[in-house]
Amino acid sequence: MAHADEPPAEVRLPATAWAVLGILAFGEELTGYEVRQWAEHILRFFYWSPAMSQIYSELKRLEQVGYAASREVSGEDGRPRRVYAITDAGRAAASDWLAHAPVEPPALKHGPLLRVWLGHLADPDRLREVVTQHRDRSADLAAEADEARRAAAAVSGWAYPELVARWAVRYHTAERDLAARLLDDLDELVASGRAPDL
Amino acid sequence: MAHADEPPAEVRLPATAWAVLGILAFGEELTGYEVRQWAEHILRFFYWSPAMSQIYSELKRLEQVGYAASREVSGEDGRPRRVYAITDAGRAAASDWLAHAPVEPPALKHGPLLRVWLGHLADPDRLREVVTQHRDRSADLAAEADEARRAAAAVSGWAYPELVARWAVRYHTAERDLAARLLDDLDELVASGRAPDL
DNA sequence: CGTTGCATGTAAGGTGTTACATGATTAC
DNA sequence: GTAATCATGTAACACCTTACATGCAACG
């Protein structure tokens, strides 16, 4: 019963595919490698950065469903590189996804906290070490997110990425502070003698 | 060259397997169903709760490598249920994992923020809706984590779960506040007319 | 008499990673 | 020279979810 005027059949894609398409949606023709760099640049602060090989396969899939188009160009050195761009159908599909797809709740897998939760099986010094590392890494991430924020602020039309980068700075700063407070709680627990034994 | 006094060969398991083993490590004999309930009770606040079917297969794997043991008991109604308990080898392996395994950095996949990042493809009202829902869900999660904290505080020997629950309350409260601030930023952006068009 | 909860799994398939393979260019 | 970066993929595998299948008990 299909006829020509129907809207295009919706393709169900994982959020990672939309993230990759989103990178293309900022308008430039990009190689898989460059998509990866963009992901590293900003996406990683709020959305797990996919592996290189997955980016290549997502790009291939996006092209198959018509949301991206690729062409082979020769780089400065004459070697061929494949660049991808979002298509009109891709832009429409992304808009539709934003407008209508149910929003998955944030998924968190917090390795350091998992360790603390099992603290009764560990040496308290090891727990301190784990949480301290997490605190310091969070501080680094906050600083890096702030750089990304400044970079976004310098580009016109990047107001939303700038907002998200601002959120990311606050998020990782909060993570740093939460880790610091957890460290205090840990110290207090050990000092009080209420820590369950190994 | 293997001989009898070597430490047991280390088995490489995904963090989810350690999480399931960790639930058993709190000491009781549990059915797969009950493991799931514990995961829902506390784990979900800081570590993505695995699907029921995955819990069953992780339990099976843990038994295969000798970290858990199961036996069939008959429930009150006479129907058979399989209960799992951690073994000494499992406890030792979990301690070893805590002490030595590299700690994976927290993995975050933030669906709502991914949408905001692609805000130029969406209607501003839709973005408000997405972030508002996230803010309210975070508030709910903080309240639920606080209940879990109170429950943990009532059990002696649960000092570490209590610490983690306290962290979870703060974390989800922070998420709520970050969402509220993002909402303000969003409003300001739209009011200023700098929001890129659809 | 239908829904929810308890309880246990299997099968299929999708998602995502690691390892492998290749090769040029640039920086130390 | 050798390490890092650019650049592109394939193959194998591990992880994890969804859908399916089953059946009893309790509640309304």
CSV table of C-alpha atoms (C1' of nucleotides) in Angstrom, one decimal:
chain,number,residue,atom,x,y,z
A,1,MET,CA,0.0,0.0,0.0
A,2,ALA,CA,3.0,2.3,-0.1
A,3,HIS,CA,2.7,5.3,-2.4
A,4,ALA,CA,5.1,8.1,-3.4
A,5,ASP,CA,3.9,10.8,-1.1
A,6,GLU,CA,4.5,9.0,2.2
A,7,PRO,CA,7.1,10.4,4.5
A,8,PRO,CA,10.3,8.4,4.3
A,9,ALA,CA,10.2,5.3,6.4
A,10,GLU,CA,11.8,6.0,9.7
A,11,VAL,CA,15.0,4.2,10.3
A,12,ARG,CA,15.7,3.2,13.9
A,13,LEU,CA,19.3,4.1,14.8
A,14,PRO,CA,21.2,3.9,18.1
A,15,ALA,CA,22.0,7.2,19.7
A,16,THR,CA,25.6,6.9,18.7
A,17,ALA,CA,24.6,7.1,15.0
A,18,TRP,CA,22.7,10.3,15.7
A,19,ALA,CA,25.8,11.6,17.5
A,20,VAL,CA,27.9,11.0,14.5
A,21,LEU,CA,25.3,12.4,12.2
A,22,GLY,CA,25.2,15.4,14.5
A,23,ILE,CA,28.8,16.0,14.1
A,24,LEU,CA,28.3,16.1,10.3
A,25,ALA,CA,25.3,18.4,10.9
A,26,PHE,CA,27.6,21.2,11.9
A,27,GLY,CA,28.2,21.6,8.2
A,28,GLU,CA,31.6,20.5,7.1
A,29,GLU,CA,32.7,17.6,4.9
A,30,LEU,CA,34.7,15.4,7.2
A,31,THR,CA,36.7,12.2,7.0
A,32,GLY,CA,36.1,9.5,9.5
A,33,TYR,CA,39.3,10.5,11.2
A,34,GLU,CA,38.1,14.1,11.6
A,35,VAL,CA,34.7,12.9,13.0
A,36,ARG,CA,36.7,11.1,15.6
A,37,GLN,CA,38.6,14.3,16.5
A,38,TRP,CA,35.4,16.3,16.9
A,39,ALA,CA,34.0,13.6,19.1
A,40,GLU,CA,37.2,13.8,21.2
A,41,HIS,CA,37.0,17.5,21.2
A,42,ILE,CA,33.5,17.9,22.7
A,43,LEU,CA,31.3,14.9,22.7
A,44,ARG,CA,33.4,13.0,25.2
A,45,PHE,CA,32.4,15.4,27.9
A,46,PHE,CA,28.9,14.2,28.0
A,47,TYR,CA,28.6,11.3,25.6
A,48,TRP,CA,30.9,8.3,25.5
A,49,SER,CA,33.2,8.6,22.4
A,50,PRO,CA,32.8,5.6,20.1
A,51,ALA,CA,35.8,3.7,18.9
A,52,MET,CA,37.4,4.6,15.5
A,53,SER,CA,36.1,1.4,13.9
A,54,GLN,CA,32.6,2.2,15.0
A,55,ILE,CA,32.7,5.6,13.5
A,56,TYR,CA,33.6,4.1,10.2
A,57,SER,CA,30.8,1.6,10.3
A,58,GLU,CA,28.3,4.2,11.5
A,59,LEU,CA,29.3,6.5,8.6
A,60,LYS,CA,28.8,3.6,6.2
A,61,ARG,CA,25.4,2.9,7.6
A,62,LEU,CA,24.4,6.6,7.5
A,63,GLU,CA,25.3,6.6,3.9
A,64,GLN,CA,23.3,3.4,3.2
A,65,VAL,CA,20.2,4.9,4.6
A,66,GLY,CA,20.7,8.1,2.7
A,67,TYR,CA,21.5,10.4,5.7
A,68,ALA,CA,25.0,11.1,4.6
A,69,ALA,CA,26.9,11.1,1.3
A,70,SER,CA,30.5,10.5,0.7
A,71,ARG,CA,32.9,11.3,-2.0
A,72,GLU,CA,36.6,10.5,-2.6
A,73,VAL,CA,38.9,13.4,-2.7
A,74,SER,CA,42.6,13.5,-2.9
A,75,GLY,CA,44.5,15.0,0.0
A,76,GLU,CA,47.4,17.4,-0.4
A,77,ASP,CA,49.7,14.5,-0.8
A,78,GLY,CA,47.5,13.0,-3.6
A,79,ARG,CA,46.4,10.0,-1.5
A,80,PRO,CA,42.6,9.4,-1.6
A,81,ARG,CA,40.5,10.3,1.5
A,82,ARG,CA,36.8,9.7,1.8
A,83,VAL,CA,34.8,12.7,3.1
A,84,TYR,CA,31.3,12.6,4.4
A,85,ALA,CA,28.6,15.2,4.5
A,86,ILE,CA,25.1,15.2,5.8
A,87,THR,CA,22.3,15.1,3.3
A,88,ASP,CA,18.9,17.0,3.3
A,89,ALA,CA,17.3,13.7,4.3
A,90,GLY,CA,19.8,13.3,7.1
A,91,ARG,CA,19.1,16.8,8.4
A,92,ALA,CA,15.3,16.1,8.3
A,93,ALA,CA,15.8,12.7,10.0
A,94,ALA,CA,17.9,14.3,12.7
A,95,SER,CA,15.3,17.0,13.3
A,96,ASP,CA,12.6,14.4,13.4
A,97,TRP,CA,14.6,12.3,15.9
A,98,LEU,CA,15.1,15.4,18.1
A,99,ALA,CA,11.4,16.3,18.0
A,100,HIS,CA,9.9,12.9,18.5
A,101,ALA,CA,12.2,10.1,19.7
A,102,PRO,CA,11.9,9.3,23.3
A,103,VAL,CA,14.8,10.6,25.3
A,104,GLU,CA,16.9,7.9,26.9
A,105,PRO,CA,17.7,8.7,30.5
A,106,PRO,CA,21.4,9.4,31.1
A,107,ALA,CA,23.4,6.1,31.4
A,108,LEU,CA,26.2,6.2,33.9
A,109,LYS,CA,28.7,3.5,34.7
A,110,HIS,CA,30.8,4.8,37.5
A,111,GLY,CA,33.8,2.6,37.9
A,112,PRO,CA,35.3,4.4,40.9
A,113,LEU,CA,32.0,4.4,42.8
A,114,LEU,CA,31.5,0.7,42.1
A,115,ARG,CA,34.8,0.2,43.9
A,116,VAL,CA,33.8,2.2,46.9
A,117,TRP,CA,30.5,0.4,47.1
A,118,LEU,CA,32.5,-2.8,47.6
A,119,GLY,CA,34.8,-1.1,50.0
A,120,HIS,CA,34.5,-3.9,52.6
A,121,LEU,CA,36.6,-6.1,50.2
A,122,ALA,CA,39.4,-3.5,49.8
A,123,ASP,CA,42.1,-1.8,51.6
A,124,PRO,CA,41.1,1.7,52.7
A,125,ASP,CA,44.2,3.2,51.2
A,126,ARG,CA,43.4,1.7,47.9
A,127,LEU,CA,39.9,3.3,48.0
A,128,ARG,CA,41.5,6.6,48.8
A,129,GLU,CA,43.8,6.2,45.8
A,130,VAL,CA,40.9,5.3,43.5
A,131,VAL,CA,38.8,8.3,44.6
A,132,THR,CA,41.7,10.7,44.5
A,133,GLN,CA,42.5,9.7,41.0
A,134,HIS,CA,38.9,10.3,40.0
A,135,ARG,CA,38.9,13.7,41.7
A,136,ASP,CA,42.0,14.8,39.8
A,137,ARG,CA,40.8,13.4,36.5
A,138,SER,CA,37.6,15.3,37.0
A,139,ALA,CA,39.5,18.5,37.6
A,140,ASP,CA,41.4,17.9,34.4
A,141,LEU,CA,38.2,17.3,32.5
A,142,ALA,CA,36.6,20.4,33.8
A,143,ALA,CA,39.6,22.4,32.6
A,144,GLU,CA,39.5,20.7,29.2
A,145,ALA,CA,35.8,21.4,28.9
A,146,ASP,CA,36.5,25.0,29.6
A,147,GLU,CA,38.9,25.1,26.7
A,148,ALA,CA,36.2,23.6,24.4
A,149,ARG,CA,33.8,26.2,25.7
A,150,ARG,CA,36.1,29.0,24.8
A,151,ALA,CA,36.6,27.5,21.4
A,152,ALA,CA,32.8,27.2,20.8
A,153,ALA,CA,32.3,30.8,22.0
A,154,ALA,CA,34.6,32.0,19.2
A,155,VAL,CA,32.5,30.5,16.5
A,156,SER,CA,29.3,32.1,15.4
A,157,GLY,CA,26.3,29.7,15.2
A,158,TRP,CA,27.8,27.5,17.9
A,159,ALA,CA,25.6,28.8,20.7
A,160,TYR,CA,24.3,25.4,21.6
A,161,PRO,CA,27.6,23.6,21.7
A,162,GLU,CA,28.8,26.5,23.9
A,163,LEU,CA,25.9,25.9,26.3
A,164,VAL,CA,26.7,22.3,26.4
A,165,ALA,CA,30.3,23.0,27.1
A,166,ARG,CA,29.4,25.3,29.9
A,167,TRP,CA,27.2,22.5,31.3
A,168,ALA,CA,30.2,20.1,31.0
A,169,VAL,CA,32.5,22.4,32.9
A,170,ARG,CA,30.0,22.6,35.7
A,171,TYR,CA,29.4,18.8,35.6
A,172,HIS,CA,33.0,17.8,35.9
A,173,THR,CA,33.6,20.5,38.5
A,174,ALA,CA,30.8,19.0,40.5
A,175,GLU,CA,32.3,15.5,40.0
A,176,ARG,CA,35.6,16.8,41.4
A,177,ASP,CA,33.8,18.3,44.4
A,178,LEU,CA,31.7,15.2,45.0
A,179,ALA,CA,34.9,13.1,44.9
A,180,ALA,CA,36.5,15.4,47.4
A,181,ARG,CA,33.6,15.1,49.8
A,182,LEU,CA,33.6,11.4,49.3
A,183,LEU,CA,37.2,11.3,50.3
A,184,ASP,CA,36.3,13.2,53.5
A,185,ASP,CA,33.5,10.8,54.3
A,186,LEU,CA,35.9,7.9,53.7
A,187,ASP,CA,38.5,9.4,56.1
A,188,GLU,CA,35.9,9.9,58.7
A,189,LEU,CA,34.6,6.4,58.3
A,190,VAL,CA,38.0,4.9,58.8
A,191,ALA,CA,38.8,7.2,61.7
A,192,SER,CA,35.5,6.3,63.4
A,193,GLY,CA,36.4,2.6,63.3
A,194,ARG,CA,33.1,1.8,61.8
A,195,ALA,CA,34.6,0.6,58.5
A,196,PRO,CA,33.8,-3.1,57.9
A,197,ASP,CA,37.0,-5.2,57.8
A,198,LEU,CA,38.7,-6.8,55.0
B,1,MET,CA,55.3,-25.2,33.8
B,2,ALA,CA,52.2,-24.8,35.9
B,3,HIS,CA,52.4,-26.3,39.4
B,4,ALA,CA,50.0,-26.6,42.3
B,5,ASP,CA,51.0,-23.6,44.4
B,6,GLU,CA,50.4,-21.0,41.8
B,7,PRO,CA,47.7,-18.4,42.5
B,8,PRO,CA,44.5,-19.2,40.5
B,9,ALA,CA,44.7,-18.0,37.0
B,10,GLU,CA,43.0,-14.6,36.8
B,11,VAL,CA,39.8,-14.5,34.9
B,12,ARG,CA,39.1,-11.3,33.0
B,13,LEU,CA,35.5,-10.3,33.5
B,14,PRO,CA,33.5,-7.2,32.6
B,15,ALA,CA,32.7,-4.7,35.3
B,16,THR,CA,29.1,-5.9,35.2
B,17,ALA,CA,30.2,-9.3,36.4
B,18,TRP,CA,32.0,-7.8,39.3
B,19,ALA,CA,28.9,-5.7,40.1
B,20,VAL,CA,26.8,-8.9,40.3
B,21,LEU,CA,29.4,-10.7,42.3
B,22,GLY,CA,29.5,-7.7,44.5
B,23,ILE,CA,25.8,-8.0,45.3
B,24,LEU,CA,26.5,-11.6,46.3
B,25,ALA,CA,29.4,-10.4,48.4
B,26,PHE,CA,27.0,-8.8,50.8
B,27,GLY,CA,26.5,-12.2,52.1
B,28,GLU,CA,23.2,-13.6,51.4
B,29,GLU,CA,22.1,-16.4,49.1
B,30,LEU,CA,20.1,-14.8,46.4
B,31,THR,CA,18.0,-15.8,43.4
B,32,GLY,CA,18.7,-14.1,40.1
B,33,TYR,CA,15.5,-12.2,40.6
B,34,GLU,CA,16.6,-11.0,44.0
B,35,VAL,CA,20.0,-9.9,42.5
B,36,ARG,CA,18.0,-7.8,40.1
B,37,GLN,CA,16.1,-6.2,42.9
B,38,TRP,CA,19.3,-5.3,44.7
B,39,ALA,CA,20.6,-3.8,41.6
B,40,GLU,CA,17.5,-1.7,41.2
B,41,HIS,CA,17.7,-0.8,44.8
B,42,ILE,CA,21.1,0.8,44.9
B,43,LEU,CA,23.3,0.0,41.9
B,44,ARG,CA,21.2,1.9,39.4
B,45,PHE,CA,22.2,5.2,41.1
B,46,PHE,CA,25.8,5.0,39.9
B,47,TYR,CA,26.0,1.9,37.7
B,48,TRP,CA,23.7,1.0,34.8
B,49,SER,CA,21.5,-1.9,35.9
B,50,PRO,CA,21.9,-4.9,33.7
B,51,ALA,CA,18.9,-6.6,32.1
B,52,MET,CA,17.4,-9.6,33.8
B,53,SER,CA,18.7,-12.0,31.2
B,54,GLN,CA,22.2,-10.7,31.6
B,55,ILE,CA,22.1,-11.2,35.3
B,56,TYR,CA,21.2,-14.9,34.8
B,57,SER,CA,24.0,-15.3,32.3
B,58,GLU,CA,26.5,-13.5,34.5
B,59,LEU,CA,25.5,-15.7,37.5
B,60,LYS,CA,26.0,-18.8,35.3
B,61,ARG,CA,29.5,-17.5,34.2
B,62,LEU,CA,30.4,-16.7,37.8
B,63,GLU,CA,29.5,-20.2,38.8
B,64,GLN,CA,31.5,-21.7,35.9
B,65,VAL,CA,34.7,-19.9,37.0
B,66,GLY,CA,34.1,-20.9,40.6
B,67,TYR,CA,33.3,-17.5,42.0
B,68,ALA,CA,29.7,-18.4,42.9
B,69,ALA,CA,28.0,-21.6,43.8
B,70,SER,CA,24.3,-22.3,43.4
B,71,ARG,CA,21.9,-24.8,44.8
B,72,GLU,CA,18.3,-25.6,44.2
B,73,VAL,CA,16.0,-24.9,47.1
B,74,SER,CA,12.2,-25.2,47.2
B,75,GLY,CA,10.3,-22.0,47.9
B,76,GLU,CA,7.4,-21.8,50.3
B,77,ASP,CA,5.1,-23.0,47.5
B,78,GLY,CA,7.3,-26.0,46.8
B,79,ARG,CA,8.5,-24.8,43.4
B,80,PRO,CA,12.2,-24.9,42.9
B,81,ARG,CA,14.3,-21.7,42.9
B,82,ARG,CA,18.0,-21.5,42.3
B,83,VAL,CA,20.0,-19.5,44.9
B,84,TYR,CA,23.5,-18.3,44.4
B,85,ALA,CA,26.2,-17.5,46.9
B,86,ILE,CA,29.7,-16.1,46.6
B,87,THR,CA,32.5,-18.6,47.2
B,88,ASP,CA,35.8,-18.0,49.0
B,89,ALA,CA,37.5,-18.0,45.6
B,90,GLY,CA,35.0,-15.4,44.5
B,91,ARG,CA,35.7,-13.2,47.5
B,92,ALA,CA,39.4,-13.5,46.9
B,93,ALA,CA,39.0,-12.7,43.2
B,94,ALA,CA,36.8,-9.6,44.0
B,95,SER,CA,39.4,-8.3,46.5
B,96,ASP,CA,42.1,-8.9,43.9
B,97,TRP,CA,40.1,-7.0,41.3
B,98,LEU,CA,39.6,-4.1,43.6
B,99,ALA,CA,43.2,-4.0,44.6
B,100,HIS,CA,44.8,-4.4,41.2
B,101,ALA,CA,42.5,-3.9,38.2
B,102,PRO,CA,42.8,-0.6,36.4
B,103,VAL,CA,39.8,1.6,37.2
B,104,GLU,CA,37.7,2.4,34.1
B,105,PRO,CA,36.9,6.1,34.0
B,106,PRO,CA,33.2,6.9,34.5
B,107,ALA,CA,31.3,6.3,31.3
B,108,LEU,CA,28.4,8.7,30.7
B,109,LYS,CA,25.9,8.7,27.8
B,110,HIS,CA,23.8,11.8,28.4
B,111,GLY,CA,20.8,11.6,26.1
B,112,PRO,CA,19.3,14.9,27.1
B,113,LEU,CA,22.6,16.8,26.6
B,114,LEU,CA,23.1,15.2,23.2
B,115,ARG,CA,19.8,16.8,22.2
B,116,VAL,CA,20.8,20.2,23.5
B,117,TRP,CA,24.1,20.0,21.6
B,118,LEU,CA,22.1,19.5,18.4
B,119,GLY,CA,19.8,22.4,19.4
B,120,HIS,CA,20.1,24.1,16.1
B,121,LEU,CA,18.1,21.2,14.6
B,122,ALA,CA,15.2,21.5,17.1
B,123,ASP,CA,12.5,23.7,18.3
B,124,PRO,CA,13.5,25.6,21.4
B,125,ASP,CA,10.3,24.5,23.2
B,126,ARG,CA,11.2,20.9,22.6
B,127,LEU,CA,14.6,21.5,24.2
B,128,ARG,CA,13.0,23.1,27.2
B,129,GLU,CA,10.8,20.1,27.5
B,130,VAL,CA,13.7,17.6,27.3
B,131,VAL,CA,15.7,19.5,29.9
B,132,THR,CA,12.8,20.0,32.2
B,133,GLN,CA,12.0,16.3,32.2
B,134,HIS,CA,15.6,15.6,33.0
B,135,ARG,CA,15.6,18.0,35.9
B,136,ASP,CA,12.5,16.5,37.4
B,137,ARG,CA,13.7,12.9,36.9
B,138,SER,CA,17.0,13.9,38.6
B,139,ALA,CA,15.0,15.3,41.6
B,140,ASP,CA,13.1,12.1,41.8
B,141,LEU,CA,16.3,10.0,41.7
B,142,ALA,CA,17.9,12.1,44.4
B,143,ALA,CA,14.9,11.5,46.7
B,144,GLU,CA,15.0,7.7,45.9
B,145,ALA,CA,18.7,7.6,46.6
B,146,ASP,CA,18.0,9.2,49.9
B,147,GLU,CA,15.6,6.5,50.8
B,148,ALA,CA,18.3,3.9,49.9
B,149,ARG,CA,20.8,5.8,52.0
B,150,ARG,CA,18.4,5.6,55.0
B,151,ALA,CA,17.9,1.9,54.4
B,152,ALA,CA,21.7,1.4,54.3
B,153,ALA,CA,22.2,3.4,57.4
B,154,ALA,CA,19.9,1.0,59.3
B,155,VAL,CA,22.1,-2.0,58.6
B,156,SER,CA,25.3,-2.6,60.5
B,157,GLY,CA,28.2,-3.4,58.2
B,158,TRP,CA,26.8,-1.3,55.4
B,159,ALA,CA,28.9,1.7,55.9
B,160,TYR,CA,30.3,1.7,52.4
B,161,PRO,CA,26.9,1.4,50.6
B,162,GLU,CA,25.8,4.2,52.9
B,163,LEU,CA,28.7,6.4,51.7
B,164,VAL,CA,27.9,5.6,48.1
B,165,ALA,CA,24.2,6.3,48.6
B,166,ARG,CA,25.1,9.7,50.1
B,167,TRP,CA,27.3,10.4,47.1
B,168,ALA,CA,24.3,9.4,44.9
B,169,VAL,CA,22.0,11.8,46.6
B,170,ARG,CA,24.5,14.6,46.0
B,171,TYR,CA,25.1,13.5,42.5
B,172,HIS,CA,21.5,13.5,41.4
B,173,THR,CA,20.8,16.7,43.3
B,174,ALA,CA,23.7,18.3,41.3
B,175,GLU,CA,22.2,16.9,38.1
B,176,ARG,CA,18.9,18.6,39.0
B,177,ASP,CA,20.7,21.9,39.7
B,178,LEU,CA,22.8,21.7,36.5
B,179,ALA,CA,19.6,21.1,34.5
B,180,ALA,CA,17.9,24.1,36.1
B,181,ARG,CA,20.9,26.3,35.2
B,182,LEU,CA,20.9,24.9,31.7
B,183,LEU,CA,17.3,25.8,31.4
B,184,ASP,CA,18.1,29.3,32.4
B,185,ASP,CA,20.9,29.5,29.9
B,186,LEU,CA,18.6,28.2,27.2
B,187,ASP,CA,16.0,30.8,28.0
B,188,GLU,CA,18.6,33.5,27.9
B,189,LEU,CA,19.9,32.3,24.6
B,190,VAL,CA,16.5,32.4,23.0
B,191,ALA,CA,15.7,35.8,24.5
B,192,SER,CA,18.9,37.2,23.2
B,193,GLY,CA,18.1,36.1,19.7
B,194,ARG,CA,21.4,34.4,19.3
B,195,ALA,CA,19.9,31.0,19.0
B,196,PRO,CA,20.7,29.4,15.6
B,197,ASP,CA,17.6,28.8,13.5
B,198,LEU,CA,15.9,25.6,12.7
C,1,DC,C1',-10.9,-12.8,35.1
C,2,DG,C1',-7.2,-9.7,34.1
C,3,DT,C1',-3.0,-7.6,35.9
C,4,DT,C1',1.0,-7.5,38.6
C,5,DG,C1',4.6,-9.9,40.8
C,6,DC,C1',7.6,-13.9,41.4
C,7,DA,C1',10.7,-16.9,39.0
C,8,DT,C1',13.7,-18.8,35.2
C,9,DG,C1',15.6,-19.1,31.3
C,10,DT,C1',16.7,-19.3,25.7
C,11,DA,C1',17.4,-17.3,21.1
C,12,DA,C1',18.4,-13.8,18.1
C,13,DG,C1',20.3,-9.9,17.1
C,14,DG,C1',22.2,-5.4,17.7
C,15,DT,C1',25.9,-2.6,19.8
C,16,DG,C1',30.5,-1.8,20.6
C,17,DT,C1',35.5,-3.0,21.4
C,18,DT,C1',40.1,-4.9,20.4
C,19,DA,C1',43.3,-6.7,17.5
C,20,DC,C1',45.0,-6.8,13.1
C,21,DA,C1',46.7,-4.9,8.6
C,22,DT,C1',48.5,-1.2,5.8
C,23,DG,C1',51.1,2.7,4.5
C,24,DA,C1',52.6,7.7,4.1
C,25,DT,C1',54.2,12.0,6.5
C,26,DT,C1',56.1,14.7,10.2
C,27,DA,C1',58.6,15.6,14.3
C,28,DC,C1',62.3,14.3,17.6
D,1,DG,C1',65.9,5.8,12.8
D,2,DT,C1',61.8,5.7,15.4
D,3,DA,C1',57.8,7.4,17.3
D,4,DA,C1',53.6,9.9,16.6
D,5,DT,C1',50.0,11.3,13.6
D,6,DC,C1',47.3,10.9,9.6
D,7,DA,C1',44.1,7.7,7.4
D,8,DT,C1',41.2,3.6,6.3
D,9,DG,C1',39.4,-0.2,7.0
D,10,DT,C1',38.3,-5.7,8.3
D,11,DA,C1',37.5,-9.6,11.3
D,12,DA,C1',36.6,-11.5,15.5
D,13,DC,C1',34.7,-11.3,19.5
D,14,DA,C1',32.5,-9.6,23.7
D,15,DC,C1',28.8,-7.2,25.7
D,16,DC,C1',24.1,-6.4,26.3
D,17,DT,C1',19.1,-5.9,25.0
D,18,DT,C1',14.7,-7.4,23.3
D,19,DA,C1',11.6,-10.7,22.3
D,20,DC,C1',9.9,-15.0,23.4
D,21,DA,C1',8.4,-18.8,26.3
D,22,DT,C1',6.5,-20.7,30.6
D,23,DG,C1',3.8,-21.1,34.8
D,24,DC,C1',2.1,-20.1,39.6
D,25,DA,C1',0.3,-16.9,43.2
D,26,DA,C1',-2.0,-12.9,44.9
D,27,DC,C1',-4.8,-8.9,44.3
D,28,DG,C1',-8.6,-6.3,42.6
